[in-house]
Amino acid sequence: MELVKKVSLLSKFIIITSVVSTIFMLMGLQEYPVGFLTEEHAHIITLIFWLTLFFLIPFAIWIYRIVHNCRTMDESFKWTPWWSIFYCAIPIINLYKPYQVLKSIWITSSRAVKEEEDLRLVKWAWGLRLGLIILGIFGSFAYAFDLAENFRKLPPFLLLILLILNDFFTIACTFFTIKLVSNISRKQTLFIAQYNENEQR
């Protein structure tokens, strides 16, 4: 549970940073008259990047432990701890394999404690993550094909919407990820407690 608390704390930092960035834009403290990104917003994006990196490390450890537990709960659980982590780093595969892993984790953990296998939380968390990936790919292609010049010709209001949309997806994705981590951890902690109680009888 200590690991879950660390993941949750780092996630909340990402949410707070994104919220502050959005508020600054709405208040007009960050302006975009000529460039796609100002220096101030670039600093905020850099901060979010490092916070996300520090979030991913404990999250990867959490995935490893959770998958290991699922293999103990259900011998037919087909995913392995290391591959469950590597799937997130392989292009194209990372668009669907991690979702399949999370779906299996959720179902196995729910069955272990006889709870409803409602996949809405998993779908929301993954759908928002795909939204972030798409925004990231769009931004990468924009710079790779020198489309930044076209962005600079867009009205500032449209640029503002694009940046707020990115912050919205970051906040929402992180929020649902926190809920997903907390719920899966709760289910597995409950299973372990029930197992130990049965062993003592």
Short mmCIF file of C-alpha atoms in Angstrom, two decimals:
data_model
loop_
_atom_site.label_atom_id
_atom_site.label_comp_id
_atom_site.label_asym_id
_atom_site.label_seq_id
_atom_site.Cartn_x
_atom_site.Cartn_y
_atom_site.Cartn_z
CA MET A 1 0.00 0.00 0.00
CA GLU A 2 2.98 2.31 0.55
CA LEU A 3 3.78 2.07 -3.16
CA VAL A 4 0.17 2.94 -4.02
CA LYS A 5 0.42 6.05 -1.83
CA LYS A 6 3.57 7.17 -3.67
CA VAL A 7 1.96 6.63 -7.09
CA SER A 8 -1.11 8.55 -5.93
CA LEU A 9 0.98 11.43 -4.53
CA LEU A 10 3.01 11.84 -7.72
CA SER A 11 -0.17 11.66 -9.78
CA LYS A 12 -1.71 14.46 -7.73
CA PHE A 13 1.37 16.62 -8.40
CA ILE A 14 0.81 16.13 -12.15
CA ILE A 15 -2.86 17.09 -11.78
CA ILE A 16 -2.05 20.20 -9.73
CA THR A 17 0.63 21.32 -12.22
CA SER A 18 -1.76 20.90 -15.16
CA VAL A 19 -4.55 22.75 -13.33
CA VAL A 20 -2.19 25.65 -12.54
CA SER A 21 -1.09 25.77 -16.19
CA THR A 22 -4.71 25.92 -17.37
CA ILE A 23 -5.67 28.61 -14.83
CA PHE A 24 -2.70 30.75 -15.92
CA MET A 25 -3.81 30.50 -19.55
CA LEU A 26 -7.42 31.39 -18.72
CA MET A 27 -6.25 34.39 -16.69
CA GLY A 28 -4.13 35.58 -19.60
CA LEU A 29 -0.87 35.19 -17.68
CA GLN A 30 0.41 33.03 -20.54
CA GLU A 31 -0.01 34.54 -23.99
CA TYR A 32 0.59 33.01 -27.42
CA PRO A 33 0.75 35.90 -29.89
CA VAL A 34 3.43 34.55 -32.20
CA GLY A 35 4.70 31.13 -31.18
CA PHE A 36 3.08 27.77 -30.61
CA LEU A 37 4.68 27.63 -27.15
CA THR A 38 6.06 30.40 -25.01
CA GLU A 39 9.10 29.96 -22.80
CA GLU A 40 6.92 29.95 -19.68
CA HIS A 41 4.68 27.19 -20.97
CA ALA A 42 7.71 25.22 -22.14
CA HIS A 43 8.98 25.25 -18.54
CA ILE A 44 5.63 23.94 -17.31
CA ILE A 45 5.63 21.19 -19.94
CA THR A 46 9.17 20.23 -18.87
CA LEU A 47 8.03 20.05 -15.25
CA ILE A 48 5.05 17.87 -16.20
CA PHE A 49 7.40 15.63 -18.22
CA TRP A 50 9.69 15.01 -15.24
CA LEU A 51 6.77 14.50 -12.87
CA THR A 52 5.32 11.99 -15.32
CA LEU A 53 8.67 10.20 -15.54
CA PHE A 54 8.89 9.93 -11.75
CA PHE A 55 5.29 8.69 -11.79
CA LEU A 56 6.02 5.98 -14.38
CA ILE A 57 8.81 4.34 -12.35
CA PRO A 58 6.69 3.42 -9.29
CA PHE A 59 3.78 2.68 -11.66
CA ALA A 60 5.95 0.12 -13.50
CA ILE A 61 6.90 -1.46 -10.15
CA TRP A 62 3.21 -1.54 -9.22
CA ILE A 63 2.33 -3.26 -12.53
CA TYR A 64 5.03 -5.88 -11.91
CA ARG A 65 3.72 -6.69 -8.43
CA ILE A 66 0.06 -6.69 -9.45
CA VAL A 67 0.65 -9.03 -12.41
CA HIS A 68 2.72 -11.33 -10.19
CA ASN A 69 -0.18 -11.45 -7.72
CA CYS A 70 -2.66 -12.21 -10.50
CA ARG A 71 -0.59 -15.19 -11.62
CA THR A 72 -0.83 -16.45 -8.04
CA MET A 73 -4.60 -15.86 -7.90
CA ASP A 74 -5.29 -17.53 -11.23
CA GLU A 75 -2.97 -20.09 -12.82
CA SER A 76 -4.53 -19.41 -16.22
CA PHE A 77 -3.47 -15.74 -16.12
CA LYS A 78 -1.41 -15.50 -19.32
CA TRP A 79 0.47 -12.21 -18.87
CA THR A 80 3.95 -12.05 -17.36
CA PRO A 81 5.22 -9.18 -15.14
CA TRP A 82 8.09 -8.03 -17.36
CA TRP A 83 6.18 -8.19 -20.64
CA SER A 84 3.30 -6.30 -19.06
CA ILE A 85 5.74 -3.42 -18.53
CA PHE A 86 7.56 -3.74 -21.89
CA TYR A 87 4.26 -3.59 -23.80
CA CYS A 88 3.93 0.05 -22.72
CA ALA A 89 7.19 0.99 -24.46
CA ILE A 90 6.76 -0.78 -27.82
CA PRO A 91 5.21 1.43 -30.56
CA ILE A 92 1.84 0.31 -31.98
CA ILE A 93 1.67 -2.54 -29.46
CA ASN A 94 1.41 0.02 -26.67
CA LEU A 95 -1.91 1.16 -28.15
CA TYR A 96 -3.76 -2.04 -27.22
CA LYS A 97 -1.65 -4.61 -25.30
CA PRO A 98 -1.45 -2.64 -22.02
CA TYR A 99 -5.25 -2.29 -22.12
CA GLN A 100 -5.60 -6.06 -22.48
CA VAL A 101 -3.27 -6.53 -19.51
CA LEU A 102 -5.18 -4.02 -17.35
CA LYS A 103 -8.48 -5.61 -18.37
CA SER A 104 -7.23 -9.06 -17.33
CA ILE A 105 -5.85 -7.67 -14.06
CA TRP A 106 -9.19 -6.02 -13.28
CA ILE A 107 -11.22 -9.16 -14.07
CA THR A 108 -8.91 -11.48 -12.14
CA SER A 109 -8.76 -9.18 -9.11
CA SER A 110 -12.55 -8.72 -9.13
CA ARG A 111 -13.25 -12.44 -9.37
CA ALA A 112 -10.81 -13.15 -6.55
CA VAL A 113 -12.90 -11.08 -4.12
CA LYS A 114 -16.25 -11.89 -5.81
CA GLU A 115 -16.92 -8.31 -6.96
CA GLU A 116 -18.63 -7.08 -10.12
CA GLU A 117 -16.42 -7.07 -13.23
CA ASP A 118 -17.41 -3.56 -14.34
CA LEU A 119 -14.83 -2.42 -16.91
CA ARG A 120 -15.97 1.20 -17.22
CA LEU A 121 -13.12 2.54 -15.08
CA VAL A 122 -10.54 0.63 -17.13
CA LYS A 123 -12.06 1.87 -20.40
CA TRP A 124 -12.16 5.50 -19.25
CA ALA A 125 -8.55 5.41 -18.03
CA TRP A 126 -7.32 3.80 -21.24
CA GLY A 127 -9.43 5.95 -23.55
CA LEU A 128 -8.02 9.12 -22.01
CA ARG A 129 -4.50 7.72 -22.27
CA LEU A 130 -5.06 7.10 -25.99
CA GLY A 131 -6.21 10.70 -26.27
CA LEU A 132 -2.92 11.86 -24.77
CA ILE A 133 -0.98 9.61 -27.13
CA ILE A 134 -2.84 11.01 -30.15
CA LEU A 135 -2.17 14.58 -29.01
CA GLY A 136 1.51 13.70 -28.56
CA ILE A 137 1.75 12.14 -32.02
CA PHE A 138 0.01 15.16 -33.54
CA GLY A 139 2.49 17.51 -31.87
CA SER A 140 5.47 15.39 -32.96
CA PHE A 141 4.36 15.36 -36.60
CA ALA A 142 3.71 19.08 -36.44
CA TYR A 143 7.33 19.78 -35.58
CA ALA A 144 8.76 17.00 -37.74
CA PHE A 145 7.09 18.32 -40.89
CA ASP A 146 7.68 21.94 -39.94
CA LEU A 147 3.98 22.60 -39.44
CA ALA A 148 4.70 24.86 -36.51
CA GLU A 149 4.60 27.77 -38.97
CA ASN A 150 0.99 26.92 -39.74
CA PHE A 151 0.17 26.84 -36.04
CA ARG A 152 1.55 30.35 -35.62
CA LYS A 153 -0.95 31.60 -38.18
CA LEU A 154 -3.90 30.22 -36.23
CA PRO A 155 -5.91 32.59 -34.02
CA PRO A 156 -4.59 32.68 -30.42
CA PHE A 157 -7.97 31.42 -29.21
CA LEU A 158 -7.55 28.15 -31.14
CA LEU A 159 -4.05 27.72 -29.75
CA LEU A 160 -5.46 28.24 -26.27
CA ILE A 161 -8.10 25.55 -26.86
CA LEU A 162 -5.44 23.10 -28.06
CA LEU A 163 -3.27 23.66 -24.99
CA ILE A 164 -6.23 23.48 -22.59
CA LEU A 165 -7.31 20.25 -24.28
CA ASN A 166 -3.88 18.76 -23.58
CA ASP A 167 -4.08 19.81 -19.93
CA PHE A 168 -7.62 18.44 -19.67
CA PHE A 169 -6.57 15.02 -20.95
CA THR A 170 -3.57 15.02 -18.60
CA ILE A 171 -5.74 15.84 -15.58
CA ALA A 172 -8.53 13.40 -16.48
CA CYS A 173 -6.16 10.56 -17.41
CA THR A 174 -4.18 10.97 -14.20
CA PHE A 175 -7.36 11.13 -12.09
CA PHE A 176 -8.77 7.92 -13.57
CA THR A 177 -5.37 6.22 -13.28
CA ILE A 178 -5.32 7.04 -9.55
CA LYS A 179 -8.78 5.50 -9.16
CA LEU A 180 -7.74 2.44 -11.18
CA VAL A 181 -4.58 1.87 -9.14
CA SER A 182 -6.46 2.36 -5.86
CA ASN A 183 -9.30 -0.01 -6.80
CA ILE A 184 -7.07 -2.82 -8.07
CA SER A 185 -4.80 -2.50 -5.03
CA ARG A 186 -7.83 -2.58 -2.73
CA LYS A 187 -9.15 -5.75 -4.39
CA GLN A 188 -5.81 -7.53 -4.14
CA THR A 189 -5.23 -6.39 -0.55
CA LEU A 190 -8.70 -7.71 0.34
CA PHE A 191 -7.93 -11.03 -1.37
CA ILE A 192 -4.68 -11.41 0.59
CA ALA A 193 -6.48 -10.60 3.85
CA GLN A 194 -9.20 -13.17 3.08
CA TYR A 195 -6.60 -15.76 2.11
CA ASN A 196 -4.63 -15.26 5.33
CA GLU A 197 -7.83 -15.44 7.36
CA ASN A 198 -8.78 -18.75 5.74
CA GLU A 199 -5.29 -20.13 6.33
CA GLN A 200 -5.51 -19.36 10.05
CA ARG A 201 -8.76 -21.30 10.45
#
